[in-house]
CSV table of C-alpha atoms in Angstrom, one decimal:
chain,number,residue,atom,x,y,z
A,2,MET,CA,37.9,-15.6,-46.1
A,3,GLY,CA,38.5,-12.0,-46.3
A,4,VAL,CA,40.9,-10.1,-43.8
A,5,ALA,CA,37.5,-8.8,-42.3
A,6,GLN,CA,36.2,-12.0,-41.6
A,7,SER,CA,39.6,-13.5,-40.5
A,8,LEU,CA,39.5,-11.2,-37.4
A,9,PRO,CA,36.9,-10.6,-34.9
A,10,ALA,CA,34.5,-7.9,-35.8
A,11,SER,CA,34.4,-6.4,-32.7
A,12,THR,CA,38.0,-5.7,-32.4
A,13,TYR,CA,37.7,-3.0,-35.1
A,14,ASP,CA,34.2,-2.4,-36.3
A,15,LEU,CA,33.6,1.3,-36.4
A,16,PRO,CA,30.4,1.4,-34.5
A,17,LEU,CA,31.6,-1.1,-31.9
A,18,VAL,CA,34.9,0.9,-31.5
A,19,LEU,CA,32.8,4.3,-30.9
A,20,ASP,CA,30.6,2.3,-28.7
A,21,GLU,CA,33.5,1.1,-26.8
A,22,ILE,CA,35.3,4.8,-26.0
A,23,GLU,CA,31.5,6.0,-25.5
A,24,SER,CA,31.1,3.2,-22.6
A,25,ILE,CA,34.6,4.2,-21.3
A,26,VAL,CA,33.9,7.9,-21.6
A,27,ALA,CA,30.4,7.9,-20.1
A,28,PRO,CA,31.3,6.5,-16.5
A,29,LEU,CA,34.2,9.0,-16.6
A,30,ARG,CA,32.3,11.7,-17.5
A,31,ARG,CA,29.2,10.8,-14.8
A,32,GLN,CA,32.1,10.3,-12.2
A,33,LEU,CA,33.4,14.0,-12.6
A,34,ASP,CA,29.8,15.1,-12.9
A,35,ASP,CA,28.9,13.5,-9.4
A,36,ALA,CA,32.1,14.5,-7.9
A,37,SER,CA,31.8,18.2,-8.3
A,38,ALA,CA,27.9,18.1,-7.4
A,39,ALA,CA,28.7,16.2,-4.4
A,40,VAL,CA,31.2,18.7,-3.1
A,41,TYR,CA,28.5,21.4,-3.3
A,42,ARG,CA,25.9,19.3,-2.4
A,43,SER,CA,27.7,18.2,1.0
A,44,ALA,CA,28.2,21.9,1.8
A,45,GLY,CA,24.8,22.8,1.3
A,46,PHE,CA,23.3,20.0,3.4
A,47,LEU,CA,26.2,20.7,6.3
A,48,HIS,CA,24.8,24.2,6.4
A,49,PHE,CA,20.9,22.8,6.7
A,50,ALA,CA,22.3,20.7,9.3
A,51,ALA,CA,23.6,23.6,11.1
A,52,ALA,CA,20.6,25.8,10.8
A,53,ILE,CA,18.4,22.9,11.7
A,54,LEU,CA,20.7,22.4,14.9
A,55,LEU,CA,21.0,26.5,16.2
A,56,THR,CA,17.3,26.8,15.5
A,57,THR,CA,16.3,23.8,17.9
A,58,VAL,CA,18.5,25.4,20.7
A,59,ASN,CA,16.8,28.6,20.0
A,60,LEU,CA,13.4,27.2,19.9
A,61,LEU,CA,14.2,25.5,23.4
A,62,GLU,CA,15.4,28.8,24.8
A,63,LEU,CA,12.5,30.8,23.2
A,64,PRO,CA,9.7,30.0,26.0
A,65,ARG,CA,12.0,31.3,28.5
A,66,THR,CA,12.5,34.6,27.1
A,67,SER,CA,10.5,37.6,28.3
A,68,LEU,CA,9.2,40.1,25.9
A,69,THR,CA,11.4,43.1,26.4
A,70,PHE,CA,13.4,45.0,23.5
A,71,GLU,CA,16.3,43.3,24.6
A,72,ALA,CA,14.9,40.0,24.2
A,73,ILE,CA,13.1,40.3,21.3
A,74,GLY,CA,16.8,41.9,19.7
A,75,SER,CA,18.7,38.9,20.8
A,76,ASP,CA,16.5,36.6,19.6
A,77,ALA,CA,16.5,38.1,16.4
A,78,LEU,CA,20.1,38.1,16.2
A,79,THR,CA,20.1,34.5,17.2
A,80,PHE,CA,17.5,33.3,14.4
A,81,SER,CA,19.3,35.1,11.8
A,82,VAL,CA,22.3,33.1,12.1
A,83,PRO,CA,20.1,29.7,11.0
A,84,LEU,CA,18.9,32.1,8.3
A,85,VAL,CA,22.2,33.0,6.9
A,86,LEU,CA,23.0,29.1,7.2
A,87,VAL,CA,19.9,28.0,5.3
A,88,GLY,CA,20.6,30.6,2.6
A,89,LEU,CA,24.2,29.7,2.0
A,90,GLY,CA,22.9,25.8,1.9
A,91,ILE,CA,20.6,26.6,-0.6
A,92,ALA,CA,23.0,28.4,-2.5
A,93,PHE,CA,25.5,25.4,-2.5
A,94,VAL,CA,22.3,23.0,-3.4
A,95,TRP,CA,21.3,25.0,-6.2
A,96,ARG,CA,24.4,25.3,-7.6
A,97,PRO,CA,25.1,22.0,-8.9
A,98,ARG,CA,21.7,21.9,-10.7
A,99,GLY,CA,22.5,24.9,-13.0
A,100,LEU,CA,26.0,22.7,-13.4
A,101,ARG,CA,24.0,19.5,-14.7
A,102,ARG,CA,22.1,22.0,-17.0
A,103,PHE,CA,25.4,23.0,-18.6
A,104,GLN,CA,26.6,19.5,-18.8
A,105,ASN,CA,23.6,18.1,-20.4
A,106,SER,CA,24.1,20.5,-23.1
A,107,ASN,CA,27.7,19.6,-23.0
A,108,ARG,CA,27.0,15.7,-23.7
A,109,SER,CA,24.6,16.5,-26.5
A,110,TRP,CA,26.9,18.3,-28.4
A,111,LEU,CA,29.3,15.7,-27.5
A,112,ARG,CA,27.1,13.1,-28.7
A,113,ARG,CA,26.5,14.9,-32.1
A,114,ALA,CA,30.1,14.8,-32.4
A,115,PHE,CA,30.3,11.5,-31.9
A,116,THR,CA,27.5,10.7,-34.8
A,117,ARG,CA,29.5,12.9,-37.2
A,118,GLN,CA,32.2,10.2,-36.6
A,119,ARG,CA,35.1,12.2,-36.6
A,120,ILE,CA,38.4,10.8,-36.2
A,121,VAL,CA,39.0,9.2,-33.1
A,122,ASP,CA,42.0,11.0,-32.0
A,123,SER,CA,40.0,14.4,-32.5
A,124,ARG,CA,37.2,13.1,-30.4
A,125,LEU,CA,39.6,12.1,-27.7
A,126,ALA,CA,40.6,15.5,-27.9
A,127,GLU,CA,37.3,16.7,-27.5
A,128,VAL,CA,36.7,14.7,-24.8
A,129,MET,CA,39.6,15.2,-23.0
A,130,ASP,CA,38.5,19.5,-23.3
A,131,GLU,CA,35.8,18.1,-21.4
A,132,LEU,CA,37.1,15.9,-18.7
A,133,SER,CA,39.6,19.1,-17.8
A,134,TRP,CA,36.8,21.5,-17.8
A,135,MET,CA,35.0,19.3,-15.2
A,136,GLN,CA,38.2,18.9,-13.5
A,137,ARG,CA,38.4,22.9,-13.6
A,138,GLU,CA,34.8,22.7,-12.0
A,139,ILE,CA,35.4,20.2,-9.1
A,140,SER,CA,38.5,22.5,-8.3
A,141,ARG,CA,36.0,25.5,-8.1
A,142,ALA,CA,34.1,23.8,-6.1
A,143,VAL,CA,36.1,22.4,-3.4
A,144,ASP,CA,38.4,26.0,-3.2
A,145,SER,CA,34.9,28.2,-3.2
A,146,THR,CA,33.6,25.8,-0.6
A,147,ALA,CA,36.9,26.1,1.3
A,148,VAL,CA,36.6,29.9,1.5
A,149,LEU,CA,33.3,30.3,2.1
A,150,SER,CA,33.4,28.2,5.0
A,151,ILE,CA,36.3,29.5,6.1
A,152,LEU,CA,34.8,32.7,6.6
A,153,GLN,CA,31.5,31.2,8.1
A,154,VAL,CA,34.0,29.5,10.8
A,155,VAL,CA,35.5,33.3,11.3
A,156,LEU,CA,32.0,34.7,11.7
A,157,LEU,CA,30.5,32.0,14.0
A,158,ALA,CA,33.5,32.2,15.9
A,159,GLY,CA,33.1,35.8,16.2
A,160,LEU,CA,29.4,35.5,17.2
A,161,ALA,CA,30.5,32.8,19.8
A,162,LEU,CA,32.7,35.4,21.0
A,163,LEU,CA,30.1,37.8,21.3
A,164,SER,CA,27.5,35.9,22.8
A,165,TRP,CA,30.1,35.1,25.5
A,166,VAL,CA,31.0,38.8,26.2
A,167,ALA,CA,27.2,39.6,25.9
A,168,ALA,CA,25.8,36.9,28.3
A,169,THR,CA,29.2,37.1,31.2
A,170,SER,CA,30.4,40.8,31.1
A,171,LEU,CA,27.2,42.7,29.6
A,172,GLY,CA,24.5,41.4,30.8
A,173,ILE,CA,22.6,41.7,27.6
A,174,PHE,CA,20.7,37.9,28.0
A,175,PRO,CA,19.3,38.3,30.9
A,176,HIS,CA,16.1,36.1,30.0
A,177,ALA,CA,18.6,33.1,29.1
A,178,VAL,CA,18.3,30.9,32.0
A,179,THR,CA,21.7,29.7,30.8
A,180,PRO,CA,23.6,32.4,29.4
A,181,LEU,CA,26.4,30.5,28.1
A,182,ILE,CA,24.4,28.5,25.8
A,183,PRO,CA,24.1,30.8,22.7
A,184,GLY,CA,28.0,30.9,22.3
A,185,ALA,CA,28.5,27.5,23.4
A,186,VAL,CA,26.3,26.3,20.4
A,187,THR,CA,27.8,28.9,18.0
A,188,ALA,CA,31.6,27.8,19.1
A,189,THR,CA,30.5,23.9,18.6
A,190,LEU,CA,29.0,24.9,15.1
A,191,ALA,CA,32.0,27.0,14.1
A,192,GLY,CA,34.0,23.7,15.1
A,193,ALA,CA,31.5,21.4,13.5
A,194,THR,CA,31.6,23.3,10.2
A,195,ALA,CA,35.6,23.4,10.0
A,196,VAL,CA,35.5,19.8,10.3
A,197,GLY,CA,33.0,19.2,7.7
A,198,THR,CA,35.0,21.9,5.3
A,199,LEU,CA,38.1,19.7,6.1
A,200,ALA,CA,35.8,16.7,5.0
A,201,ILE,CA,34.4,18.0,1.6
A,202,VAL,CA,38.1,19.5,0.8
A,203,TRP,CA,39.5,16.1,1.4
A,204,ARG,CA,36.9,13.9,-0.7
A,205,GLY,CA,37.1,16.9,-3.4
A,206,ARG,CA,41.1,16.5,-3.8
A,207,ARG,CA,40.9,12.8,-3.9
A,208,GLU,CA,38.7,13.4,-6.9
A,209,LEU,CA,40.8,15.7,-8.2
A,210,ARG,CA,43.6,12.9,-8.1
A,211,ARG,CA,41.4,10.6,-9.4
A,212,SER,CA,39.9,13.0,-12.5
A,213,ARG,CA,43.6,13.7,-13.4
A,214,ALA,CA,44.6,10.0,-13.4
A,215,MET,CA,41.8,9.6,-16.0
A,216,LEU,CA,43.1,12.3,-18.0
A,217,ALA,CA,46.8,10.9,-17.8
A,218,GLU,CA,45.3,7.6,-19.2
A,219,LEU,CA,43.2,9.3,-22.1
A,220,SER,CA,46.5,11.3,-23.2
A,221,ARG,CA,48.0,7.8,-23.4
A,222,SER,CA,45.7,6.3,-25.6
A,223,GLN,CA,45.3,9.7,-27.7
A,224,TYR,CA,49.0,9.3,-28.0
A,225,ARG,CA,48.9,5.8,-29.0
A,226,ILE,CA,46.3,6.4,-31.7
A,227,GLY,CA,48.1,9.2,-33.2
A,228,SER,CA,51.4,6.6,-33.2
A,229,ILE,CA,49.0,4.0,-35.2
A,230,GLN,CA,47.9,7.0,-37.9
A,231,GLN,CA,52.0,8.1,-38.2
A,232,ALA,CA,53.2,4.3,-38.2
A,233,PHE,CA,50.2,3.6,-40.9
A,234,TRP,CA,50.8,6.3,-43.3
A,235,GLY,CA,54.3,5.7,-43.2
A,236,ARG,CA,54.2,2.2,-43.9
A,237,TYR,CA,51.4,2.6,-46.6
B,6,MET,CA,47.5,14.0,-51.7
B,7,PRO,CA,44.1,14.9,-52.8
B,8,GLU,CA,43.0,18.3,-51.5
B,9,GLY,CA,41.2,18.0,-48.2
B,10,LEU,CA,43.1,14.9,-47.4
B,11,GLN,CA,45.9,16.2,-45.6
B,12,ARG,CA,44.9,14.3,-42.4
B,13,PRO,CA,42.5,11.2,-43.5
B,14,ASP,CA,40.5,9.7,-41.1
B,15,LEU,CA,42.1,6.1,-40.5
B,16,PHE,CA,38.6,4.6,-39.7
B,17,LEU,CA,37.1,5.7,-42.8
B,18,VAL,CA,40.0,4.4,-44.6
B,19,ALA,CA,39.5,1.0,-42.8
B,20,ARG,CA,35.8,1.1,-43.4
B,21,ILE,CA,36.0,1.7,-46.8
B,22,LEU,CA,38.7,-1.2,-47.1
B,23,GLU,CA,37.1,-3.4,-44.6
B,24,ASN,CA,33.6,-2.8,-47.3
B,25,LEU,CA,36.1,-3.4,-50.1
B,26,ASP,CA,37.2,-6.7,-48.5
B,27,ARG,CA,33.8,-8.0,-47.6
B,28,ALA,CA,32.5,-7.4,-51.0
B,29,ASP,CA,31.8,-10.1,-53.5
B,30,GLY,CA,34.1,-9.0,-56.6
B,31,PRO,CA,34.5,-5.3,-57.5
B,32,ALA,CA,32.5,-2.8,-55.7
B,33,ARG,CA,30.1,0.1,-57.2
B,34,PRO,CA,31.0,3.2,-55.8
B,35,THR,CA,27.2,4.0,-55.0
B,36,ASN,CA,27.2,0.5,-52.5
B,37,LEU,CA,30.3,1.2,-51.3
B,38,GLN,CA,29.1,4.9,-50.3
B,39,LEU,CA,26.1,3.6,-48.7
B,40,ALA,CA,28.1,1.1,-46.6
B,41,SER,CA,30.5,3.1,-45.6
B,42,ALA,CA,28.2,5.8,-44.4
B,43,ILE,CA,30.3,8.9,-46.3
B,44,ASN,CA,29.1,11.3,-48.8
B,45,TYR,CA,29.6,10.5,-52.2
B,46,THR,CA,32.6,13.5,-52.6
B,47,GLN,CA,34.2,12.4,-50.0
B,48,LEU,CA,34.0,8.4,-51.2
B,49,GLU,CA,35.8,10.0,-54.5
B,50,ARG,CA,38.5,11.8,-52.4
B,51,TYR,CA,39.4,8.9,-50.5
B,52,LEU,CA,39.2,6.5,-53.4
B,53,GLU,CA,41.6,8.9,-55.5
B,54,PHE,CA,43.4,9.1,-52.2
B,55,LEU,CA,43.8,5.2,-51.6
B,56,SER,CA,44.3,4.5,-55.4
B,57,GLY,CA,47.3,6.4,-55.5
B,58,ARG,CA,48.9,4.8,-52.9
B,59,GLY,CA,48.2,1.5,-54.6
B,60,LEU,CA,45.5,0.1,-51.7
B,61,VAL,CA,42.4,0.2,-54.2
B,62,GLN,CA,41.8,-0.2,-57.7
B,63,ILE,CA,39.9,1.4,-59.5
B,64,GLN,CA,38.3,0.0,-63.0
B,65,PRO,CA,35.9,1.2,-65.6
B,66,ALA,CA,32.7,-0.7,-66.0
B,67,GLU,CA,31.1,-1.2,-69.4
B,68,ASP,CA,28.1,0.9,-68.2
B,69,GLY,CA,30.4,3.8,-67.8
B,70,SER,CA,30.8,3.9,-64.3
B,71,SER,CA,33.5,2.3,-62.4
B,72,ARG,CA,34.1,-0.4,-60.3
B,73,ILE,CA,36.4,-0.5,-57.1
B,74,LEU,CA,38.7,-3.3,-55.9
B,75,ILE,CA,40.9,-4.0,-52.8
B,76,THR,CA,44.5,-4.8,-53.9
B,77,ALA,CA,46.6,-7.4,-52.2
B,78,LYS,CA,48.5,-4.3,-50.8
B,79,GLY,CA,45.1,-3.1,-49.5
B,80,ARG,CA,44.3,-6.2,-47.8
B,81,GLU,CA,47.5,-6.4,-46.0
B,82,ALA,CA,47.0,-2.7,-44.7
B,83,LEU,CA,43.5,-3.8,-43.8
B,84,THR,CA,45.0,-6.2,-41.4
B,85,TYR,CA,47.5,-3.8,-40.2
B,86,LEU,CA,45.2,-1.5,-39.7
B,87,ALA,CA,42.8,-4.1,-37.7
B,88,ARG,CA,45.8,-5.2,-35.5
B,89,ALA,CA,46.7,-1.6,-34.2
B,90,ILE,CA,43.4,-0.7,-33.7
B,91,ARG,CA,42.4,-4.0,-31.7
B,92,ASP,CA,46.0,-3.8,-29.7
B,93,THR,CA,45.4,-0.3,-29.1
B,94,LEU,CA,41.7,-0.9,-28.0
B,95,ARG,CA,42.7,-3.9,-25.6
B,96,GLU,CA,45.7,-2.5,-24.0
B,97,GLU,CA,44.6,1.2,-23.3
B,98,PHE,CA,40.5,1.3,-23.8
B,99,SER,CA,39.6,-1.6,-22.5
B,100,ARG,CA,41.3,-0.8,-18.9
B,101,ARG,CA,38.8,0.7,-16.9
B,102,VAL,CA,39.5,3.3,-14.9
């Protein structure tokens, strides 16, 4: 009986080794893919929820408004905020789709690399490159979400202050039965956005830490395979 | 070292050695090429390389072609390689993160 028969074939049979690597790398890739998409998607849905809430409050206020120039102006101003929120939400949700398209092309490129059966360590290097790229994408998703949301919190807080000043000092919203409602709602939204942003950033950072651990793991594997090569050619 | 084999593919080496080890007696280069799924030029380079290191033996055949045999050193190298790859796979790759 030859050497090959004396050892379980699954331990070093090449297609099985490739399958083994692929079966480990594929979930990692999916995990990172999902993580970056989830950050954007969460931000998008947070904006949609805020827009729906604000629109509902505005619609509840609407029957009480009169058709004066000031009332129409203030309604337009009030309804423009949810529109901006919806726009931001669409931007956040649309982005992962573009990202996915790019990643799909990347994945087929990776499959081709596997089919060509390059040496394992260079293949691992390609996989690591892809994982590093995804890591940067998650980082970018977290950063852009945080920056946009901070700007939005500032904007909403400014609008809340403006509504409050307009309602109490200038009397711009005479149609509103409860003039403090627009300011209070906007301020609440600012607070909710801040909390939501913190949650998204926290989740993104957690995914980043996990992906760094995966990369470190792969680095160790790559180093081990490099060591095998050196030891083998040193011996034979 | 033959041209183009500055950094030989360890898995290709394992595949060639494994096919020779599985073969019942000396192998025809064409059969070995098909079994190892590599092109003929590449196989020739690898065989020259492995023969230079005493891992395989190239014998002339009666029909003018050649036959390839794995040597005792080749079998030992295959065992070493198989164990190293198996250990790495078990210790590193099989760990799900």
